[in-house]
PDB file of C-alpha atoms in Angstrom:
ATOM      1  CA  MET A 276      -1.735  34.176 -24.011  1.00  0.00           C
ATOM      2  CA  MET A 277       1.489  33.126 -25.381  1.00  0.00           C
ATOM      3  CA  LEU A 278       3.951  31.367 -23.182  1.00  0.00           C
ATOM      4  CA  PHE A 279       7.558  31.941 -23.110  1.00  0.00           C
ATOM      5  CA  LEU A 280       9.601  28.732 -23.338  1.00  0.00           C
ATOM      6  CA  GLU A 281      13.062  28.729 -22.952  1.00  0.00           C
ATOM      7  CA  GLU A 282      13.884  25.129 -23.368  1.00  0.00           C
ATOM      8  CA  TYR A 283      12.464  21.852 -24.526  1.00  0.00           C
ATOM      9  CA  ASP A 284      14.006  18.521 -24.446  1.00  0.00           C
ATOM     10  CA  MET A 285      15.157  18.191 -27.888  1.00  0.00           C
ATOM     11  CA  SER A 286      16.189  14.457 -27.783  1.00  0.00           C
ATOM     12  CA  ASP A 287      13.208  13.338 -29.531  1.00  0.00           C
ATOM     13  CA  SER A 288      12.128  15.961 -32.463  1.00  0.00           C
ATOM     14  CA  VAL A 289      10.318  16.359 -35.286  1.00  0.00           C
ATOM     15  CA  GLU A 290      11.952  17.863 -38.582  1.00  0.00           C
ATOM     16  CA  ILE A 291       9.832  19.716 -40.592  1.00  0.00           C
ATOM     17  CA  GLY A 292      10.841  21.524 -44.210  1.00  0.00           C
ATOM     18  CA  ILE A 293      10.004  22.720 -47.561  1.00  0.00           C
ATOM     19  CA  ILE A 294       9.691  20.696 -50.546  1.00  0.00           C
ATOM     20  CA  ASP A 295      11.216  22.799 -53.259  1.00  0.00           C
ATOM     21  CA  ASN A 296      10.161  20.788 -56.332  1.00  0.00           C
ATOM     22  CA  PHE A 297       6.874  18.442 -55.304  1.00  0.00           C
ATOM     23  CA  ASP A 298       6.988  15.609 -57.560  1.00  0.00           C
ATOM     24  CA  ARG A 299       3.514  13.453 -57.193  1.00  0.00           C
ATOM     25  CA  LYS A 300       4.966  10.352 -58.138  1.00  0.00           C
ATOM     26  CA  TYR A 301       7.399  10.309 -55.816  1.00  0.00           C
ATOM     27  CA  ASP A 302       7.522   8.066 -52.456  1.00  0.00           C
ATOM     28  CA  TYR A 303       8.654  10.641 -49.754  1.00  0.00           C
ATOM     29  CA  SER A 304       9.312   8.026 -47.014  1.00  0.00           C
ATOM     30  CA  ILE A 305      12.687   7.605 -45.615  1.00  0.00           C
ATOM     31  CA  ALA A 306      13.377   4.020 -45.701  1.00  0.00           C
ATOM     32  CA  ASP A 307      12.867   4.099 -49.780  1.00  0.00           C
ATOM     33  CA  SER A 308      15.025   6.837 -49.743  1.00  0.00           C
ATOM     34  CA  ASP A 309      18.789   6.704 -50.952  1.00  0.00           C
ATOM     35  CA  LEU A 310      20.229   9.485 -48.750  1.00  0.00           C
ATOM     36  CA  GLU A 311      21.066   9.442 -45.336  1.00  0.00           C
ATOM     37  CA  TYR A 312      18.504  11.324 -42.727  1.00  0.00           C
ATOM     38  CA  GLU A 313      20.914  14.009 -42.099  1.00  0.00           C
ATOM     39  CA  GLU A 314      21.327  14.670 -45.909  1.00  0.00           C
ATOM     40  CA  ILE A 315      17.092  14.655 -46.375  1.00  0.00           C
ATOM     41  CA  ILE A 316      16.749  17.190 -43.291  1.00  0.00           C
ATOM     42  CA  LYS A 317      19.361  19.768 -45.399  1.00  0.00           C
ATOM     43  CA  LYS A 318      17.722  18.730 -48.626  1.00  0.00           C
ATOM     44  CA  TYR A 319      14.251  19.912 -47.484  1.00  0.00           C
ATOM     45  CA  LYS A 320      15.838  22.646 -45.005  1.00  0.00           C
ATOM     46  CA  CYS A 321      13.850  21.282 -41.825  1.00  0.00           C
ATOM     47  CA  VAL A 322      13.330  22.584 -38.723  1.00  0.00           C
ATOM     48  CA  SER A 323      13.443  20.732 -35.531  1.00  0.00           C
ATOM     49  CA  ILE A 324      10.868  21.213 -33.060  1.00  0.00           C
ATOM     50  CA  SER A 325      10.840  19.286 -30.009  1.00  0.00           C
ATOM     51  CA  ASP A 326       8.405  16.412 -29.979  1.00  0.00           C
ATOM     52  CA  ASP A 327       6.812  17.982 -26.369  1.00  0.00           C
ATOM     53  CA  ILE A 328       5.973  21.326 -28.835  1.00  0.00           C
ATOM     54  CA  PHE A 329       4.599  18.803 -31.580  1.00  0.00           C
ATOM     55  CA  ASN A 330       2.471  17.019 -29.282  1.00  0.00           C
ATOM     56  CA  LYS A 331       0.568  20.719 -28.150  1.00  0.00           C
ATOM     57  CA  ILE A 332       0.289  21.379 -32.312  1.00  0.00           C
ATOM     58  CA  ILE A 333      -1.026  17.986 -33.745  1.00  0.00           C
ATOM     59  CA  PRO A 334      -4.341  17.599 -31.958  1.00  0.00           C
ATOM     60  CA  GLN A 335      -5.258  20.834 -33.965  1.00  0.00           C
ATOM     61  CA  LEU A 336      -4.120  19.696 -37.082  1.00  0.00           C
ATOM     62  CA  ALA A 337      -6.582  16.610 -36.836  1.00  0.00           C
ATOM     63  CA  ASP A 338      -8.990  17.149 -39.891  1.00  0.00           C
ATOM     64  CA  MET A 339      -6.191  19.243 -41.921  1.00  0.00           C
ATOM     65  CA  ASP A 340      -6.229  17.910 -45.593  1.00  0.00           C
ATOM     66  CA  THR A 341      -2.544  16.097 -45.915  1.00  0.00           C
ATOM     67  CA  TYR A 342      -0.868  12.888 -47.528  1.00  0.00           C
ATOM     68  CA  PHE A 343       1.265  10.440 -46.106  1.00  0.00           C
ATOM     69  CA  GLN A 344       4.361   9.487 -47.626  1.00  0.00           C
ATOM     70  CA  ASN A 345       3.260   9.978 -51.507  1.00  0.00           C
ATOM     71  CA  TYR A 346       0.724  11.951 -52.888  1.00  0.00           C
ATOM     72  CA  GLY A 347      -1.035   9.116 -53.753  1.00  0.00           C
ATOM     73  CA  ASN A 348      -1.826   8.722 -49.831  1.00  0.00           C
ATOM     74  CA  PRO A 349      -4.541  11.173 -48.927  1.00  0.00           C
ATOM     75  CA  HIS A 350      -5.023  11.470 -45.080  1.00  0.00           C
ATOM     76  CA  LYS A 351      -6.203  13.902 -42.622  1.00  0.00           C
ATOM     77  CA  GLY A 352      -3.916  15.546 -39.820  1.00  0.00           C
ATOM     78  CA  LEU A 353      -0.281  14.765 -39.318  1.00  0.00           C
ATOM     79  CA  ASP A 354       1.754  11.341 -38.781  1.00  0.00           C
ATOM     80  CA  HIS A 355       3.644  11.581 -35.400  1.00  0.00           C
ATOM     81  CA  TYR A 356       5.696   8.648 -36.246  1.00  0.00           C
ATOM     82  CA  GLY A 357       6.264   8.883 -40.341  1.00  0.00           C
ATOM     83  CA  GLU A 358       6.162  10.818 -42.977  1.00  0.00           C
ATOM     84  CA  THR A 359       3.419  13.308 -44.023  1.00  0.00           C
ATOM     85  CA  ILE A 360       2.976  16.057 -46.832  1.00  0.00           C
ATOM     86  CA  ILE A 361       1.297  19.132 -45.926  1.00  0.00           C
ATOM     87  CA  PRO A 362      -0.084  20.615 -49.388  1.00  0.00           C
ATOM     88  CA  PRO A 363      -0.204  24.685 -50.196  1.00  0.00           C
ATOM     89  CA  GLU A 364      -3.589  24.320 -49.365  1.00  0.00           C
ATOM     90  CA  SER A 365      -3.316  23.533 -46.381  1.00  0.00           C
ATOM     91  CA  LEU A 366      -1.108  25.496 -44.922  1.00  0.00           C
ATOM     92  CA  HIS A 367      -2.977  28.278 -43.738  1.00  0.00           C
ATOM     93  CA  GLU A 368      -4.894  25.866 -41.498  1.00  0.00           C
ATOM     94  CA  PHE A 369      -1.007  24.415 -40.421  1.00  0.00           C
ATOM     95  CA  ILE A 370       0.412  28.113 -39.705  1.00  0.00           C
ATOM     96  CA  ASP A 371      -3.031  29.157 -37.638  1.00  0.00           C
ATOM     97  CA  ALA A 372      -2.143  25.891 -35.354  1.00  0.00           C
ATOM     98  CA  ILE A 373       1.252  26.778 -34.854  1.00  0.00           C
ATOM     99  CA  LYS A 374       0.171  30.573 -33.919  1.00  0.00           C
ATOM    100  CA  SER A 375      -2.776  29.273 -31.784  1.00  0.00           C
ATOM    101  CA  ALA A 376      -0.424  26.718 -29.701  1.00  0.00           C
ATOM    102  CA  GLY A 377       0.719  30.051 -27.781  1.00  0.00           C
ATOM    103  CA  ILE A 378       4.483  28.973 -27.724  1.00  0.00           C
ATOM    104  CA  LEU A 379       7.406  30.961 -28.713  1.00  0.00           C
ATOM    105  CA  THR A 380      10.618  29.163 -28.922  1.00  0.00           C
ATOM    106  CA  ASN A 381      13.404  29.813 -31.602  1.00  0.00           C
ATOM    107  CA  GLU A 382      12.463  26.500 -33.325  1.00  0.00           C
ATOM    108  CA  VAL A 383       8.676  27.679 -33.294  1.00  0.00           C
ATOM    109  CA  GLY A 384       9.633  31.044 -34.624  1.00  0.00           C
ATOM    110  CA  SER A 385      11.461  29.202 -37.355  1.00  0.00           C
ATOM    111  CA  LEU A 386       8.785  26.892 -38.279  1.00  0.00           C
ATOM    112  CA  LEU A 387       6.269  29.737 -38.442  1.00  0.00           C
ATOM    113  CA  ILE A 388       8.520  31.543 -40.650  1.00  0.00           C
ATOM    114  CA  LEU A 389       9.219  28.469 -43.019  1.00  0.00           C
ATOM    115  CA  ALA A 390       4.939  27.684 -43.140  1.00  0.00           C
ATOM    116  CA  GLU A 391       4.499  31.144 -43.944  1.00  0.00           C
ATOM    117  CA  THR A 392       7.199  31.095 -47.106  1.00  0.00           C
ATOM    118  CA  ALA A 393       5.815  27.777 -47.746  1.00  0.00           C
ATOM    119  CA  TYR A 394       2.578  29.601 -48.171  1.00  0.00           C
ATOM    120  CA  SER A 395       3.337  32.640 -50.092  1.00  0.00           C
ATOM    121  CA  GLN A 396       5.327  30.097 -52.603  1.00  0.00           C
ATOM    122  CA  GLY A 397       2.552  27.971 -52.805  1.00  0.00           C
ATOM    123  CA  LYS A 398       5.139  25.014 -51.892  1.00  0.00           C
ATOM    124  CA  TYR A 399       4.499  21.565 -50.445  1.00  0.00           C
ATOM    125  CA  MET A 400       6.048  20.757 -46.808  1.00  0.00           C
ATOM    126  CA  ILE A 401       6.801  17.698 -45.558  1.00  0.00           C
ATOM    127  CA  CYS A 402       6.899  16.620 -41.924  1.00  0.00           C
ATOM    128  CA  PHE A 403       9.367  13.837 -39.978  1.00  0.00           C
ATOM    129  CA  GLY A 404       7.718  12.368 -37.149  1.00  0.00           C
ATOM    130  CA  VAL A 405       9.789  11.185 -34.459  1.00  0.00           C
TER     131      VAL A 405
END
């Protein structure tokens, strides 16, 4: 069942993008960045997703292999309040979770396209939590 939703409150949102040149030695945490937040969002071509929508997707990803802030910090699931790196081998699970959430908005459609692009190109994704 697909829910058609016109609007969600975007005051609290999650930004998800593609890392074009993943560096296993780099710390992707915002706190350590020399860039402003808006520059980071542009750099990774991020899509904004309402936290309300994100909360419907997160539980399905609790066992997905990820990294928190850097490659040296393997984890499971998504960090709701920090930076999560999603490796190419986990993108199929990420895409399935987006589809199975049953929500259709422009933002979710854009996220799905972005995730499928990353998957087809074997790239890492990054998620900046609220």
